[in-house]
Coordinates of C-alpha atoms and ligand atoms in Angstrom, one line a residue:
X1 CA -7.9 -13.4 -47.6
X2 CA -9.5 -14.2 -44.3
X3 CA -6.3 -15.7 -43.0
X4 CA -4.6 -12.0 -43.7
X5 CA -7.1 -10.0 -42.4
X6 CA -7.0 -12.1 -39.0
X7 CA -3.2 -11.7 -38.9
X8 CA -3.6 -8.1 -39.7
X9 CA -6.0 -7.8 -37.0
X10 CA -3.9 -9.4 -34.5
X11 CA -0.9 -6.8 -35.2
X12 CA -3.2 -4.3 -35.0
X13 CA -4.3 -5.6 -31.4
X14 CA -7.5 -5.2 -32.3
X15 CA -8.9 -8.0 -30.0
X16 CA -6.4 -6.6 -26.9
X17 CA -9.0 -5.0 -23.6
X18 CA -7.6 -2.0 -22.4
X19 CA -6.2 -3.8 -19.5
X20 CA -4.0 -5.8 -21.5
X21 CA -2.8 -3.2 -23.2
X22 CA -1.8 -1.5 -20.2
X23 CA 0.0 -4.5 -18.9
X24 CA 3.4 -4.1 -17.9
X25 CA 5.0 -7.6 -18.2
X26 CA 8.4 -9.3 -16.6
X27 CA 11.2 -9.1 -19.2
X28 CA 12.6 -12.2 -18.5
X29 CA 16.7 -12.7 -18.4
X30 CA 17.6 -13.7 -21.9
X31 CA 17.6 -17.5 -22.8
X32 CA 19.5 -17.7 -26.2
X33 CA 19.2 -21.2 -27.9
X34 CA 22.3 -21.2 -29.2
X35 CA 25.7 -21.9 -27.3
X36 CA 27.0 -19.0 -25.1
X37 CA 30.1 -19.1 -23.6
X38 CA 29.8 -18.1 -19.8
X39 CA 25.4 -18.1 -19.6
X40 CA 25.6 -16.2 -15.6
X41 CA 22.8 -14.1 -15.9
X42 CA 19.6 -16.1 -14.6
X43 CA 20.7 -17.4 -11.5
X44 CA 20.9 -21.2 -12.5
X45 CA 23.3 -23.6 -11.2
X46 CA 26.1 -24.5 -12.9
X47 CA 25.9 -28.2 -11.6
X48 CA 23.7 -30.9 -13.2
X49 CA 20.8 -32.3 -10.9
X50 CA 21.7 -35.8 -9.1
X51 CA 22.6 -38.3 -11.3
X52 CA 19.8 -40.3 -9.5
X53 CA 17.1 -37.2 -10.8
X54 CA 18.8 -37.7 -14.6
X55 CA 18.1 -41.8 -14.2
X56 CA 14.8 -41.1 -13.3
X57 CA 14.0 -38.4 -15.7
X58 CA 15.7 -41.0 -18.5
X59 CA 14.1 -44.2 -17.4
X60 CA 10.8 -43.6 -15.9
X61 CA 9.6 -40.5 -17.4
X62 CA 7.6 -41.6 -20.0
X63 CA 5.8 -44.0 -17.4
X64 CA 2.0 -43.9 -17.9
X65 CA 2.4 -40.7 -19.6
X66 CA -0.7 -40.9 -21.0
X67 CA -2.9 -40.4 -17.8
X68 CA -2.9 -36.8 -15.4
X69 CA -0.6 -36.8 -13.0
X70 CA -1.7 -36.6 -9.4
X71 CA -3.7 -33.4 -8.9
X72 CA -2.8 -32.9 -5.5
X73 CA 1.3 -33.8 -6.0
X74 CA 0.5 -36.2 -3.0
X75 CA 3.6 -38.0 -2.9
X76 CA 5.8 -35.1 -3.7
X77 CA 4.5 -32.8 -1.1
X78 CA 4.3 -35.8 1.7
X79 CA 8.3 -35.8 1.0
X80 CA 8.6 -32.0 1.4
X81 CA 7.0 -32.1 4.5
X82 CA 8.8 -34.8 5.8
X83 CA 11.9 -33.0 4.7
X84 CA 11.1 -30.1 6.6
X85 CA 9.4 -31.3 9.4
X86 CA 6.1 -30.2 8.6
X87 CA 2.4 -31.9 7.7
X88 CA 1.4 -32.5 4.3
X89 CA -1.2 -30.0 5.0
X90 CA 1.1 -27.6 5.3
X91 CA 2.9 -27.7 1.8
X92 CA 2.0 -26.1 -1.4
X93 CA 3.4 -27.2 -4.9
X94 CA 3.3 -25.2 -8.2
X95 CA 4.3 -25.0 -11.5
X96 CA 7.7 -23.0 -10.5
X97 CA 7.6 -20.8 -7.0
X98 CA 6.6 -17.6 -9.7
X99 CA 3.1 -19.2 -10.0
X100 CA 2.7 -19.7 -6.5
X101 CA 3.6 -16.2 -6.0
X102 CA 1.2 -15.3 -8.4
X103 CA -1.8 -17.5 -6.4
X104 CA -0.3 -15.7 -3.4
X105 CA -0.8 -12.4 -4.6
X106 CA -4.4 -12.9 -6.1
X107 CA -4.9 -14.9 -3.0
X108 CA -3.8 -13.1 -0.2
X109 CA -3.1 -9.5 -1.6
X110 CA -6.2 -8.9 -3.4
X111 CA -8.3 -6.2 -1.7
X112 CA -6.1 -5.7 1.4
X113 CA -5.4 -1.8 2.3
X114 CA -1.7 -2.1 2.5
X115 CA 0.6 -4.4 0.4
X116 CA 3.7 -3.6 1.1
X117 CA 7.5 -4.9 -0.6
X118 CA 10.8 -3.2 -1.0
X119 CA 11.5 -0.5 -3.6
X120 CA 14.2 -2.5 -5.2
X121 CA 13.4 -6.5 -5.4
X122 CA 12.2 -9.3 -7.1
X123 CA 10.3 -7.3 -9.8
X124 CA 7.9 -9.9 -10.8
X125 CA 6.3 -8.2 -7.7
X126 CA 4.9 -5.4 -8.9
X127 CA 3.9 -7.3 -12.8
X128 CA 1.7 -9.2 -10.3
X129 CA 0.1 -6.8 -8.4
X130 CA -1.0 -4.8 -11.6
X131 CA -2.1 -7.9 -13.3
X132 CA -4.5 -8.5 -10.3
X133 CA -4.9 -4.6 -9.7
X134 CA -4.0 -4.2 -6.8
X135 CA -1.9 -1.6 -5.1
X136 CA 1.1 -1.5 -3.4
X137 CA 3.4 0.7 -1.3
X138 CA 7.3 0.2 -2.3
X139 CA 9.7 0.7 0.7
X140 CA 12.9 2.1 -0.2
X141 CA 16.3 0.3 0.7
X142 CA 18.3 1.8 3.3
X143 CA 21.6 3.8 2.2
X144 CA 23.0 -0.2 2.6
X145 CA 21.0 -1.4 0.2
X146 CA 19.4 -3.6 3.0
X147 CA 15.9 -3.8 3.3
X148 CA 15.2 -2.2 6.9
X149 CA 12.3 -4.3 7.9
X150 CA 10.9 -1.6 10.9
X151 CA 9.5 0.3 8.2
X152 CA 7.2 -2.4 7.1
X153 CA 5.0 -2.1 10.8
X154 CA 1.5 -1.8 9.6
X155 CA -1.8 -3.1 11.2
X156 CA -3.7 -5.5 8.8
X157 CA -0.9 -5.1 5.9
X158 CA 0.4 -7.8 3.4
X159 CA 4.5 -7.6 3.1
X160 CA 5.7 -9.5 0.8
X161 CA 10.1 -9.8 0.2
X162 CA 12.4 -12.1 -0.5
X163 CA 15.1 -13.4 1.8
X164 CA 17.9 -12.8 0.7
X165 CA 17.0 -10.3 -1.6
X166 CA 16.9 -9.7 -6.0
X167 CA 19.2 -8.3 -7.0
X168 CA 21.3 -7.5 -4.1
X169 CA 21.7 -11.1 -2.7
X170 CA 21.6 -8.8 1.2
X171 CA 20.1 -11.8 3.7
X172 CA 18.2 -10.7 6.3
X173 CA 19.3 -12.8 9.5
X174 CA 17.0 -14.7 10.9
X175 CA 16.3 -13.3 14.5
X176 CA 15.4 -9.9 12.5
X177 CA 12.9 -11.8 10.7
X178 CA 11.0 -13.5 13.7
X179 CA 11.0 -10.0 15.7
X180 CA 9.4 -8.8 12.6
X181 CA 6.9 -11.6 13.1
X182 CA 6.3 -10.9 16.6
X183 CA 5.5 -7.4 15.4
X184 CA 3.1 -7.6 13.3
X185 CA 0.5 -10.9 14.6
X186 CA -1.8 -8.9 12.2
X187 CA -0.2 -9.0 8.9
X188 CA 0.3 -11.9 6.7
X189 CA 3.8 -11.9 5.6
X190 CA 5.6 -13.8 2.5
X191 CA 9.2 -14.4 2.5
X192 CA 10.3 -15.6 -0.5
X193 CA 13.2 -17.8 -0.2
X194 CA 14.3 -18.8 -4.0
X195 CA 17.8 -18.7 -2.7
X196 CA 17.9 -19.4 0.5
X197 CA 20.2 -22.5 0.3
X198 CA 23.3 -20.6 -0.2
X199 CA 23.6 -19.5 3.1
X200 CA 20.4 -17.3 4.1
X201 CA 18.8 -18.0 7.3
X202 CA 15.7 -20.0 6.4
X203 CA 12.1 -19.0 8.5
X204 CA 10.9 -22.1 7.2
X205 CA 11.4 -23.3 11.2
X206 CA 9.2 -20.2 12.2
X207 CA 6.1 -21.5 10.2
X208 CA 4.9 -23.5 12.8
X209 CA 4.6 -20.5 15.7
X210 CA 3.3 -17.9 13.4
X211 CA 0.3 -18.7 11.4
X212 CA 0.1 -15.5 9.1
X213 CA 4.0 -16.8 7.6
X214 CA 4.0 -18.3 4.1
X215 CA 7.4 -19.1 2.9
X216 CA 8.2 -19.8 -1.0
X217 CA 10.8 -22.0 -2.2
X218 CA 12.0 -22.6 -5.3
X219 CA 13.4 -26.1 -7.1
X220 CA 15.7 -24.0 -9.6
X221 CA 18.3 -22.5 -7.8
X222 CA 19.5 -24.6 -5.4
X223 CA 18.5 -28.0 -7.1
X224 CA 19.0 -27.6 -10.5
X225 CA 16.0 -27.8 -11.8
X226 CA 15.0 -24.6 -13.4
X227 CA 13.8 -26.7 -16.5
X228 CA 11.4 -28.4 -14.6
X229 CA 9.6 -25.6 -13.2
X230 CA 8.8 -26.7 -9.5
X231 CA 8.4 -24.5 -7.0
X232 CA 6.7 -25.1 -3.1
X233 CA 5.1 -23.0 -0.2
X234 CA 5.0 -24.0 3.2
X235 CA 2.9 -22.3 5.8
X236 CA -0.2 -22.8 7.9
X237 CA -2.9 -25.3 6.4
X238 CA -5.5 -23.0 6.5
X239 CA -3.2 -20.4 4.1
X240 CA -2.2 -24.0 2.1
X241 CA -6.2 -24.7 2.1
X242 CA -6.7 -20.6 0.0
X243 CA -3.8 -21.5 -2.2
X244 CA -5.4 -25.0 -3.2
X245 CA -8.3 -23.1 -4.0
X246 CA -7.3 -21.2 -6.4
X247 CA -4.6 -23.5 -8.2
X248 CA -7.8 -25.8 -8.5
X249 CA -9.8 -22.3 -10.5
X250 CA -7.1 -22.1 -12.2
X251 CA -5.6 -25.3 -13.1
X252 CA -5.8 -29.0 -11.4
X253 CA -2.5 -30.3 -12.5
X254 CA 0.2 -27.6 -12.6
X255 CA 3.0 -30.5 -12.1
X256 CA 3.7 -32.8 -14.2
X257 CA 4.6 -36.7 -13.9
X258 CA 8.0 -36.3 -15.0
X259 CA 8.3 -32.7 -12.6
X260 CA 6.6 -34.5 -9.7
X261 CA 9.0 -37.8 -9.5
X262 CA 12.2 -36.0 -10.3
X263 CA 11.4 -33.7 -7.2
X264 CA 10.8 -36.6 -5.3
X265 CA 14.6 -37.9 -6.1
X266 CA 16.1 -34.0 -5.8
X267 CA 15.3 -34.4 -1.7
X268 CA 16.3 -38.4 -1.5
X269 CA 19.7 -37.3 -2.7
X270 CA 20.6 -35.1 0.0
X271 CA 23.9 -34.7 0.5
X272 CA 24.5 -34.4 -3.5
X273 CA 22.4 -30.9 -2.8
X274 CA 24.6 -29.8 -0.2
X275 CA 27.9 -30.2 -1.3
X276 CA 26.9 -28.5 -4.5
X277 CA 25.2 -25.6 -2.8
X278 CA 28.6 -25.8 -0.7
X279 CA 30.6 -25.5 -3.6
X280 CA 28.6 -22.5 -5.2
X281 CA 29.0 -20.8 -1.8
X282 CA 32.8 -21.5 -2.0
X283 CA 33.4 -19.8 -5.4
X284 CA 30.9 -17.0 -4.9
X285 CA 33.2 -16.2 -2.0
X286 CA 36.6 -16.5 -4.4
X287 CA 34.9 -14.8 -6.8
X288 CA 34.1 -11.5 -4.2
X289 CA 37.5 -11.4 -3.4
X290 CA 38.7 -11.5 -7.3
X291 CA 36.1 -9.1 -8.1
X292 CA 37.5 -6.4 -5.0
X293 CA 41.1 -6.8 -6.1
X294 CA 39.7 -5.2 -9.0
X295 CA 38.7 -2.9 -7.6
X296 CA 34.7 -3.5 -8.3
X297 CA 32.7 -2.9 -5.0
X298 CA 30.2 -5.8 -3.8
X299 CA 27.5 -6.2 -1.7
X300 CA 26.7 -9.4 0.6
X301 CA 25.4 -12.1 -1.1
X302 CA 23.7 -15.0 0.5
X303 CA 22.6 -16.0 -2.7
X304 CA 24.5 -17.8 -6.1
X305 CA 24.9 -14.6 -7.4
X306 CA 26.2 -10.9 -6.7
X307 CA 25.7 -7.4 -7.3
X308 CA 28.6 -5.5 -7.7
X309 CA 29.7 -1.4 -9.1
X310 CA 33.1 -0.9 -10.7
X311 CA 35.3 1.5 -10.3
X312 CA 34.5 4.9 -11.8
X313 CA 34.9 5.4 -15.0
X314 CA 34.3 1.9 -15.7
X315 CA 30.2 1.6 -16.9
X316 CA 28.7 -1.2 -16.1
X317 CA 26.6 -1.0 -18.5
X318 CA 29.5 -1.0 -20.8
X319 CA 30.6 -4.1 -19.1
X320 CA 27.8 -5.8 -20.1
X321 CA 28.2 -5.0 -23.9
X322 CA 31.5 -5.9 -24.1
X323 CA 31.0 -9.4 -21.7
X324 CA 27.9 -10.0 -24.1
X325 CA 30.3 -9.3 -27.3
X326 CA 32.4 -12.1 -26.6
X327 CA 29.4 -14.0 -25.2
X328 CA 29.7 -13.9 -21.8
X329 CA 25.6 -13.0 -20.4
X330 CA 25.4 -11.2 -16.9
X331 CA 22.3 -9.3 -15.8
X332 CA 22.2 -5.5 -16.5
X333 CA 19.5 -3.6 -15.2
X334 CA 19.1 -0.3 -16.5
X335 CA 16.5 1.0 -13.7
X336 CA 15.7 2.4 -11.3
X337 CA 18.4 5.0 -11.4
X338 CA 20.4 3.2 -8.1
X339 CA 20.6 -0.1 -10.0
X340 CA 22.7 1.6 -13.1
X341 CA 26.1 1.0 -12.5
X342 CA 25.8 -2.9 -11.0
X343 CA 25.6 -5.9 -12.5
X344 CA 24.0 -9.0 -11.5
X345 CA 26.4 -11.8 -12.1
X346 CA 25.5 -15.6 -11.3
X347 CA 28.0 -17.8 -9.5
X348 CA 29.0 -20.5 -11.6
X349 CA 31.9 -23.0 -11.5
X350 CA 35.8 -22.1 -10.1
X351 CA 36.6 -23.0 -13.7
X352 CA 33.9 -20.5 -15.3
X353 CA 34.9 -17.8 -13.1
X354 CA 38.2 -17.9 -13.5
X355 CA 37.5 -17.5 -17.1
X356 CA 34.9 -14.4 -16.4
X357 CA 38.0 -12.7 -14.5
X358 CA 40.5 -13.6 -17.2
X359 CA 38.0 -12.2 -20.0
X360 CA 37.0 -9.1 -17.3
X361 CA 40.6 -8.0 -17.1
X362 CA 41.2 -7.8 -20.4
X363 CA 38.4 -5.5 -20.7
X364 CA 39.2 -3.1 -18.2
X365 CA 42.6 -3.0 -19.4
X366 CA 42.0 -2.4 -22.8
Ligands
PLP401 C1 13.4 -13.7 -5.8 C2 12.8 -14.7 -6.7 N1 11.7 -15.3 -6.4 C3 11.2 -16.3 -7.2 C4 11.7 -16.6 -8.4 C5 11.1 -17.6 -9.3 O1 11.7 -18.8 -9.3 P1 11.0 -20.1 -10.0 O2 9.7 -19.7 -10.6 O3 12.0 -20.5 -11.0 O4 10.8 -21.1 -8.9 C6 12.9 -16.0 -8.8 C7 13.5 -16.3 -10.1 O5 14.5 -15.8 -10.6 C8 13.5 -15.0 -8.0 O6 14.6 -14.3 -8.3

């Protein structure tokens, strides 16, 4: 009896504050448990980590399992640092690069007059700035789709976007970026560079001249490990110093052991990184001109994935039913109004795009 009036409560929300109910969360890209064909719709890599990250996750994750892992991710983010030429001091690690943009926002954004990000991009943004309440200007794209970063001047602002950008894949080049800086001494500024590594100018090198750049990074794109969750900062130590604050409010061990020692690995085995990233960049660019003999229209992508509008009539949202019909998962998003007719489709192997062009034709031709 008490067990069904608590259930019945809890469909009622009965126990929800208003602010929860007025949250408006992320819709996360659909993870289905069972197989899928072609999955190209959360921008994961195709590739399996380093075989040297699997023998480690196999043969020494379990070790001392039973005690905490290192609060402070010591040896994890000494090997970051060294791998980008920074200090310690200057790295932050977290439980996937959404949670340090969630410590960012709370962190950095909270209570400053002007937070400003584009009108189209990541939109975990905007889920985070409601959830902390704060408020936020959106800057439109240009006609280009680019974001146009002289319209983000502002004294004593927060600007927050990623490089290259969600959904479009458009990277910013790098000088742009560091005028920007110069700019705007003033302002602290995020970029967030979850995909960076397939061929996006990085401002990771411009951390050291400007104190008021943070720069996100995520473990999931680029190195395969989305099931991990790691994600990393780098900026000035007094900005790393705010960030350990609050992961330590919030929650002293956000990495795991098995997370923490398979990072480690992921930067030992360099070059298997870059000849993958090389690889995805190779198809991506195959793939662009497959997708343009069709006729579909794409924008520049310096990311492992594009966004690309067929040819009218086609719908992309059709698209998307009928790829999803003979389980084939792409990203469709059905706002704002200018996002309609693209998809968002993640570059996977020669082999699995050859396959998504096969399967594609025989749509559009049917
Ligand atoms: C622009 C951007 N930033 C950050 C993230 C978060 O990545 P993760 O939390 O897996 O490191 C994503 C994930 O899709 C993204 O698209």
């Amino acid at each position: 009896m008490l067990d069904q009036l608590i259930t019945e409560l809890r469909l009622m929300s009965k126990f929800w504050s208003q602010f929860v109910k007025n949250l408006d969360p992320y819709i996360p890209g659909e993870q289905p448990q069972g197989e899928i064909r072609l999955k190209l719709n959360t921008n994961e890599n195709p590739y399996s980590p380093a075989p040297a990250v699997i023998e480690e996750i196999q043969n020494h994750g379990a070790d001392r399992i039973n005690l905490y892992p290192d609060p402070e991710s010591n040896i994890l983010r000494s090997t970051i640092a060294t791998y980008h030429d920074v200090d310690i001091s200057n790295v932050f690690v977290g439980n996937g690069s959404d949670e340090i943009l969630a410590f960012i926002f709370y962190g950095f954004f909270k209570n400053k007059k002007n937070l400003l990000f584009p009108n189209i991009t990541y939109s975990f943004y905007p889920v985070y700035a409601k959830l902390f309440d704060i408020s936020y200007q959106q800057i439109p794209l240009n006609n280009d789709f680019e974001i146009d970063l002289s319209l983000y001047h502002n004294e004593d602002s927060a600007v927050i976007f990623p490089n290259p950008n969600a959904p479009t894949g458009i990277p910013i080049p790098g000088k742009k970026i560091e005028d920007f800086l110069q700019d705007n001494p003033l302002s602290i500024i995020i970029v967030d560079e979850a995909y960076v590594d397939f061929g996006t100018d990085s401002s990771v090198n411009l951390v050291k001249k400007y104190k008021n750049l943070v720069v996100t990074r995520s473990m999931s794109k680029s190195r395969s490990l989305a099931g991990l969750r790691v994600g990393y900062a780098i900026g000035d130590t007094t900005l790393i110093d705010g960030l350990i604050r609050i992961k330590n409010s919030f929650n002293s061990y956000p990495l795991d052991r098995i997370a923490q020692k398979a990072s480690v690995t992921s930067f030992q085995e360099d070059n298997y990184f870059k000849e993958t990233c090389k690889k995805i960049i190779e198809t991506r660019n195959r793939f662009i001109k497959a997708l343009e003999n069709l006729q579909f229209s794409v924008l520049p992508s310096g990311g492992n994935f594009i966004f690309t509008q067929p040819p009218s009539p086609l719908s992309a949202n059709t698209i998307y039913s009928q790829l999803r019909d003979i389980g084939i998962l792409v990203r469709y998003f059905n706002q704002p109004e200018k996002l309609k007719n693209f998809l968002r489709i993640t570059i996977g192997t020669d082999q699995q795009m050859d396959l998504f062009i096969d399967e594609l034709k025989k749509i559009i031709n049917q």
